[in-house]
mmCIF file of C-alpha atoms in Angstrom:
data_model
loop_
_atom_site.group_PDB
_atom_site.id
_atom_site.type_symbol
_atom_site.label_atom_id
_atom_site.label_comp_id
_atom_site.label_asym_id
_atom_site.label_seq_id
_atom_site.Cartn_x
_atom_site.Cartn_y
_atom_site.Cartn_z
ATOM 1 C CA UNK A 21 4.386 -3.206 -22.548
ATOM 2 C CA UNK A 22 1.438 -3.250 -24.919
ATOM 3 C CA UNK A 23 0.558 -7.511 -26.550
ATOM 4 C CA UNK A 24 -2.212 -7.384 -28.827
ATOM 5 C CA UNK A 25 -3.058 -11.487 -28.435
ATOM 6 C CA UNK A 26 -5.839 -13.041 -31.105
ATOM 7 C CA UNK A 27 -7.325 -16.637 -30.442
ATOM 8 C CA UNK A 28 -10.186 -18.131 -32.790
ATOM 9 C CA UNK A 29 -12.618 -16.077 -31.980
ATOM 10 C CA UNK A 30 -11.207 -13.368 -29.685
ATOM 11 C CA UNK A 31 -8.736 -10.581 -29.106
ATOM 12 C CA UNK A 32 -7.324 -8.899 -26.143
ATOM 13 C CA UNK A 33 -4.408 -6.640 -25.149
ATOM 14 C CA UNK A 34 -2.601 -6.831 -22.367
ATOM 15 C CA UNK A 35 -0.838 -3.540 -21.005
ATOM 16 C CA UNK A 36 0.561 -2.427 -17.679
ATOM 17 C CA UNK A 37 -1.321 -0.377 -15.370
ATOM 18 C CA UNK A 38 -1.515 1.196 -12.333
ATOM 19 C CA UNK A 39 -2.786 -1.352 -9.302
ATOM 20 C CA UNK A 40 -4.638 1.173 -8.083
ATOM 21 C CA UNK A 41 -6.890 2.141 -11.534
ATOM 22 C CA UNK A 42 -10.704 1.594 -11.348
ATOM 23 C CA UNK A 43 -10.345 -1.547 -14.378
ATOM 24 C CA UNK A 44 -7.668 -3.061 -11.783
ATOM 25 C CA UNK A 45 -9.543 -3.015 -8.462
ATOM 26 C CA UNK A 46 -13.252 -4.265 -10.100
ATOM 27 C CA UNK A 47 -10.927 -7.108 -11.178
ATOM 28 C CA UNK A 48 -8.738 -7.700 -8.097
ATOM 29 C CA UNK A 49 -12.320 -6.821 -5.877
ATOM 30 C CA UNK A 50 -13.855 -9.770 -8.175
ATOM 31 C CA UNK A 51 -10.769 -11.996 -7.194
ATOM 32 C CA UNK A 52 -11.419 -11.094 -3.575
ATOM 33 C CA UNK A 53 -15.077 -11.650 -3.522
ATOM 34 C CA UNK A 54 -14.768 -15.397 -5.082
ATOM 35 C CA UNK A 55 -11.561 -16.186 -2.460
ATOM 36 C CA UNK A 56 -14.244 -15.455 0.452
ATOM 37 C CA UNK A 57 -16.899 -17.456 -1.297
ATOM 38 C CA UNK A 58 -14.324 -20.833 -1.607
ATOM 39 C CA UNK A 59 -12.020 -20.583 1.617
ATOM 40 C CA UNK A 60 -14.363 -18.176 4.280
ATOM 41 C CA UNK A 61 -11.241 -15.288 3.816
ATOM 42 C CA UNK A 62 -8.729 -13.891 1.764
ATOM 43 C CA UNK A 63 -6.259 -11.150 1.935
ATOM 44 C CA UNK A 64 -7.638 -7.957 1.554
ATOM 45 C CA UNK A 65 -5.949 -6.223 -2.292
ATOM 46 C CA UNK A 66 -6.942 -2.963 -1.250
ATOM 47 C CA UNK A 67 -4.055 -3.554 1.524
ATOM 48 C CA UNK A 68 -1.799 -3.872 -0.693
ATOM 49 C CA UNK A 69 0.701 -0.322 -1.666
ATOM 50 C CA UNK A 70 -0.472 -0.043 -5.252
ATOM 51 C CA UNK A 71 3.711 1.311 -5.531
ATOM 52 C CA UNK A 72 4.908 -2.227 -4.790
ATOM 53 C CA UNK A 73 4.001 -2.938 -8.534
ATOM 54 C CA UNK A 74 5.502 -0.018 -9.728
ATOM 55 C CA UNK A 75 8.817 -0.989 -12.236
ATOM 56 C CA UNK A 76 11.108 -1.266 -11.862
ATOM 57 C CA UNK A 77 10.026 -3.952 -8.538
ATOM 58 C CA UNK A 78 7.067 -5.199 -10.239
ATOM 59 C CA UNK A 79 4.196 -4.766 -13.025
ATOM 60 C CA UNK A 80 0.475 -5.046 -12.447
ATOM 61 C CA UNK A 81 -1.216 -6.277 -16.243
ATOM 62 C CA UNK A 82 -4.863 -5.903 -17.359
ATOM 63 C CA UNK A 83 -6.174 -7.830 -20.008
ATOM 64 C CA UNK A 84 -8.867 -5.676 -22.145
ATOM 65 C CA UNK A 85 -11.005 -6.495 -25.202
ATOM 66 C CA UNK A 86 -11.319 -3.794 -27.957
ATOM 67 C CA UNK A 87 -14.080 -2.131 -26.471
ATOM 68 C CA UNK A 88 -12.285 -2.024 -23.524
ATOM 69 C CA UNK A 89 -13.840 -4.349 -21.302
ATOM 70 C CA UNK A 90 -11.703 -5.848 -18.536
ATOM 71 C CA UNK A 91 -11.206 -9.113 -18.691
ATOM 72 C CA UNK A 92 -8.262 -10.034 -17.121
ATOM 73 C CA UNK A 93 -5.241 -9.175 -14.347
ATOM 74 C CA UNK A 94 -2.222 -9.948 -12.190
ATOM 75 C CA UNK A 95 0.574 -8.465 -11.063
ATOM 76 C CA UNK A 96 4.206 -9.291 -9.872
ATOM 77 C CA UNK A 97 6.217 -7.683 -7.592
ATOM 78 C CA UNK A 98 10.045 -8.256 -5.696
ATOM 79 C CA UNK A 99 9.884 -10.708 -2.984
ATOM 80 C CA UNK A 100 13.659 -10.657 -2.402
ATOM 81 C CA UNK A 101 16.650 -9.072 -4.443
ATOM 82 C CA UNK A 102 16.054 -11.557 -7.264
ATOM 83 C CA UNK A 103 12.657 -13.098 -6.732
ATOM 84 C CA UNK A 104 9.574 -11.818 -8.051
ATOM 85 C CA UNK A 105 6.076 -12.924 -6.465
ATOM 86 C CA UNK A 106 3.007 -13.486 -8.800
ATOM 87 C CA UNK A 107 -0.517 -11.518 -7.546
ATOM 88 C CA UNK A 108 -3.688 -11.042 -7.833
ATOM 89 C CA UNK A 109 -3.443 -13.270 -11.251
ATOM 90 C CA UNK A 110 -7.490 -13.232 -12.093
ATOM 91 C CA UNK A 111 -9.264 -14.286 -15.475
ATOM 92 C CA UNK A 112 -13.114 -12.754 -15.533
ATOM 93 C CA UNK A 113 -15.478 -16.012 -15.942
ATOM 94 C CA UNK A 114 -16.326 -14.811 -19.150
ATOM 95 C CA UNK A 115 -13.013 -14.680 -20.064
ATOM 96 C CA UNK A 116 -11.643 -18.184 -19.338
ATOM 97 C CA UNK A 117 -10.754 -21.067 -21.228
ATOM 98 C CA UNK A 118 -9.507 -19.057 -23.634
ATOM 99 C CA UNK A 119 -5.441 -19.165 -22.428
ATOM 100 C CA UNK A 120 -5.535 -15.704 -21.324
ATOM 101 C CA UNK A 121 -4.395 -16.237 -17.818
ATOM 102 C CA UNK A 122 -1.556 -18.568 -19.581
ATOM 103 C CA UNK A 123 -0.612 -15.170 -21.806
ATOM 104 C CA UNK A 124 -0.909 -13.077 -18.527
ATOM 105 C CA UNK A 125 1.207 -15.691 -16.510
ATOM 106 C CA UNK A 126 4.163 -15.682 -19.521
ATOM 107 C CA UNK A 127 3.632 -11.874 -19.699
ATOM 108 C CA UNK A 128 4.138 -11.238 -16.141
ATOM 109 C CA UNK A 129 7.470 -13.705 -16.036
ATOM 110 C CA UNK A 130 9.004 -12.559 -19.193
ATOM 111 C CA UNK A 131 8.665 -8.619 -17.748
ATOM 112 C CA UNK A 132 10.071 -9.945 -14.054
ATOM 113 C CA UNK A 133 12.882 -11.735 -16.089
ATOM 114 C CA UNK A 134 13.651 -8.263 -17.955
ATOM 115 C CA UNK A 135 13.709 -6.751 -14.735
ATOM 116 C CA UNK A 136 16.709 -9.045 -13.395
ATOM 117 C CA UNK A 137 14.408 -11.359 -11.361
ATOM 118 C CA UNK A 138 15.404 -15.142 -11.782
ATOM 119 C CA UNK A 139 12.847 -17.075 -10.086
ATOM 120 C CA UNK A 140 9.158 -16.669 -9.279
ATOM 121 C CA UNK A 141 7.272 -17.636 -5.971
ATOM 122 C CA UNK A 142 3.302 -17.321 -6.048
ATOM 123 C CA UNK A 143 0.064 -18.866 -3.738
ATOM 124 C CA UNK A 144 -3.024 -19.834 -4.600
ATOM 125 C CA UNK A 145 -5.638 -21.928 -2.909
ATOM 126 C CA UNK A 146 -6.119 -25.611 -2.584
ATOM 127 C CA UNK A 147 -9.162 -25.345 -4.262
ATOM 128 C CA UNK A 148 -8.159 -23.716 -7.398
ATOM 129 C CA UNK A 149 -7.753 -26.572 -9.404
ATOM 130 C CA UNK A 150 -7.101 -24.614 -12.911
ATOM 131 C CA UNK A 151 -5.034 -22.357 -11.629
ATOM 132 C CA UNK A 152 -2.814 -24.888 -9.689
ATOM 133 C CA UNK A 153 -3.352 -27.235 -13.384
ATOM 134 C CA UNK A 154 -2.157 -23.523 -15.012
ATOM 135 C CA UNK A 155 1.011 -23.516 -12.528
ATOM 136 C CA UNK A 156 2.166 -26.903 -12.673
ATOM 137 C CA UNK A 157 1.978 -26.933 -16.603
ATOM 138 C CA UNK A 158 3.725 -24.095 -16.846
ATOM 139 C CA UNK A 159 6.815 -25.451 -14.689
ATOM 140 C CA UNK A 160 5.979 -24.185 -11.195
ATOM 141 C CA UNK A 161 5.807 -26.584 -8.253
ATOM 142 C CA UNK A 162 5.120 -26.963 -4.516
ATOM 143 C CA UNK A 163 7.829 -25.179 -2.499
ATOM 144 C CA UNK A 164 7.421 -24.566 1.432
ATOM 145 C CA UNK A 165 5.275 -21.636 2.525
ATOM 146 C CA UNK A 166 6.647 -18.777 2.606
ATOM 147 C CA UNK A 167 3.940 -16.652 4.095
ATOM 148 C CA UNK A 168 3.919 -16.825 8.120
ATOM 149 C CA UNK A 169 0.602 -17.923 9.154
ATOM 150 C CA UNK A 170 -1.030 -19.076 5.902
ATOM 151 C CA UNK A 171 -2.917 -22.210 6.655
ATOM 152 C CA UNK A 172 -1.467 -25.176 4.849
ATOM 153 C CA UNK A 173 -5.034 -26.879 4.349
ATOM 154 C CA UNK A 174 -6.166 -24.009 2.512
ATOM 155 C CA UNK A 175 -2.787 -22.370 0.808
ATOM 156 C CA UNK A 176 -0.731 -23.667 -1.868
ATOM 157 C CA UNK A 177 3.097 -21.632 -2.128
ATOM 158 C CA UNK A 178 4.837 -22.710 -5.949
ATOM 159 C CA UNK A 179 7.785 -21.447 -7.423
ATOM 160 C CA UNK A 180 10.312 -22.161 -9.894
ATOM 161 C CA UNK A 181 12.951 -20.401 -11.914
ATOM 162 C CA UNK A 182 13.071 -18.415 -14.412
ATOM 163 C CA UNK A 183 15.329 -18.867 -17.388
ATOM 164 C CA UNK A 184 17.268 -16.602 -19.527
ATOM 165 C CA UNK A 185 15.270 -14.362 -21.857
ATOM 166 C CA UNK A 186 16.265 -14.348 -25.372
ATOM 167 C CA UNK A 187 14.249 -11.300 -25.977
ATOM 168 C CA UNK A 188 14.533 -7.636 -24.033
ATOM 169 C CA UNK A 189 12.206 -5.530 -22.331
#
C-alpha cells in the first residue's frame, strides 16, 4: 500500500512497514517520550510484538517526505475477530497541521476494512486535544475502557464502525 498525498505546499507517501524498522521506532520512541512528558507514563512500544502488525491482523504506516524524512506513523492491529485497534498514530511536530494524521487515520481504516475488520477501537490521552478533535471529527466516540487498569482521568477509549468499502485492497 504505497499513497503519494500532495497538500499546498507539501508531499508525502505513506507505505506499510515493518513496526520494528529504525524510521518506525524514532517515531513511535518520539510518541513515547512526549506521553511521559504530558501524563508521568505511557506504555512502553518497544513491548509491543512488532508481528501483531503484520497483515493480514494489522498494518503499521509511515509517512515519509521525498527525501525520505519520517514524518509520520500508526499502526492497527486485531483486537477481536472483527475489530481492529488504532496505535501508535504519531504526526512529527514539524509535520502537523497539515492533515497528515487525518490521511494516516483514513489509511489505516480503509486497510483494516480490506482486511474484514468492521469497527475500530483506539485510546489516547485526555490531554490530547487534536487528536481527540481528529477522532471525534472523523466519527469515533467515547466507548467504555477496554484496557484493564488504564486510569480513566488520564485515558480516553473511542471507537466506532467501520462502513463498507467501495474500493479493494
Amino acid at each position: 500500500m504505497t499513497h503519494l498525498l500532495p497538500t499546498a505546499d507539501r508531499a508525502w507517501t505513506i507505505t506499510a512497514v515493518s513496526y520494528d524498522g529504525p524510521d518506525a521506532c524514532g517515531l513511535t520512541q518520539a510518541l513515547h517520550h512526549e506521553q511521559i512528558a504530558t501524563y508521568g507514563r505511557a506504555d512502553d512500544p518497544e513491548a509491543t510484538d512488532p508481528a501483531e502488525f503484520d497483515p493480514p491482523n494489522g498494518a503499521f504506516l509511515l509517512a515519509t517526505r521525498a527525501d525520505g524524512t519520517a514524518l509520520a506513523c500508526g499502526g492497527w492491529r486485531t483486537a477481536a475477530p472483527t475489530t481492529a485497534e488504532i496505535k501508535r498514530m504519531y504526526v512529527s511536530p514539524a509535520a502537523r497541521g497539515h492533515g497528515l494524521g487525518r490521511q494516516i487515520l483514513k489509511s489505516l481504516e480503509d486497510d483494516a476494512r480490506w482486511q474484514g475488520m468492521s469497527a475500530v477501537i483506539l485510546e489516547t490521552g485526555v490531554s490530547n486535544l487534536a487528536a481527540l478533535a481528529l477522532y471525534t471529527n472523523c466519527g469515533y466516540a467515547l466507548i467504555a475502557p477496554y484496557v484493564a487498569g488504564r486510569d480513566p482521568r488520564i485515558n480516553r477509549a473511542l471507537g466506532k464502525a467501520l462502513g463498507p468499502s467501495a474500493e479493494g485492497p
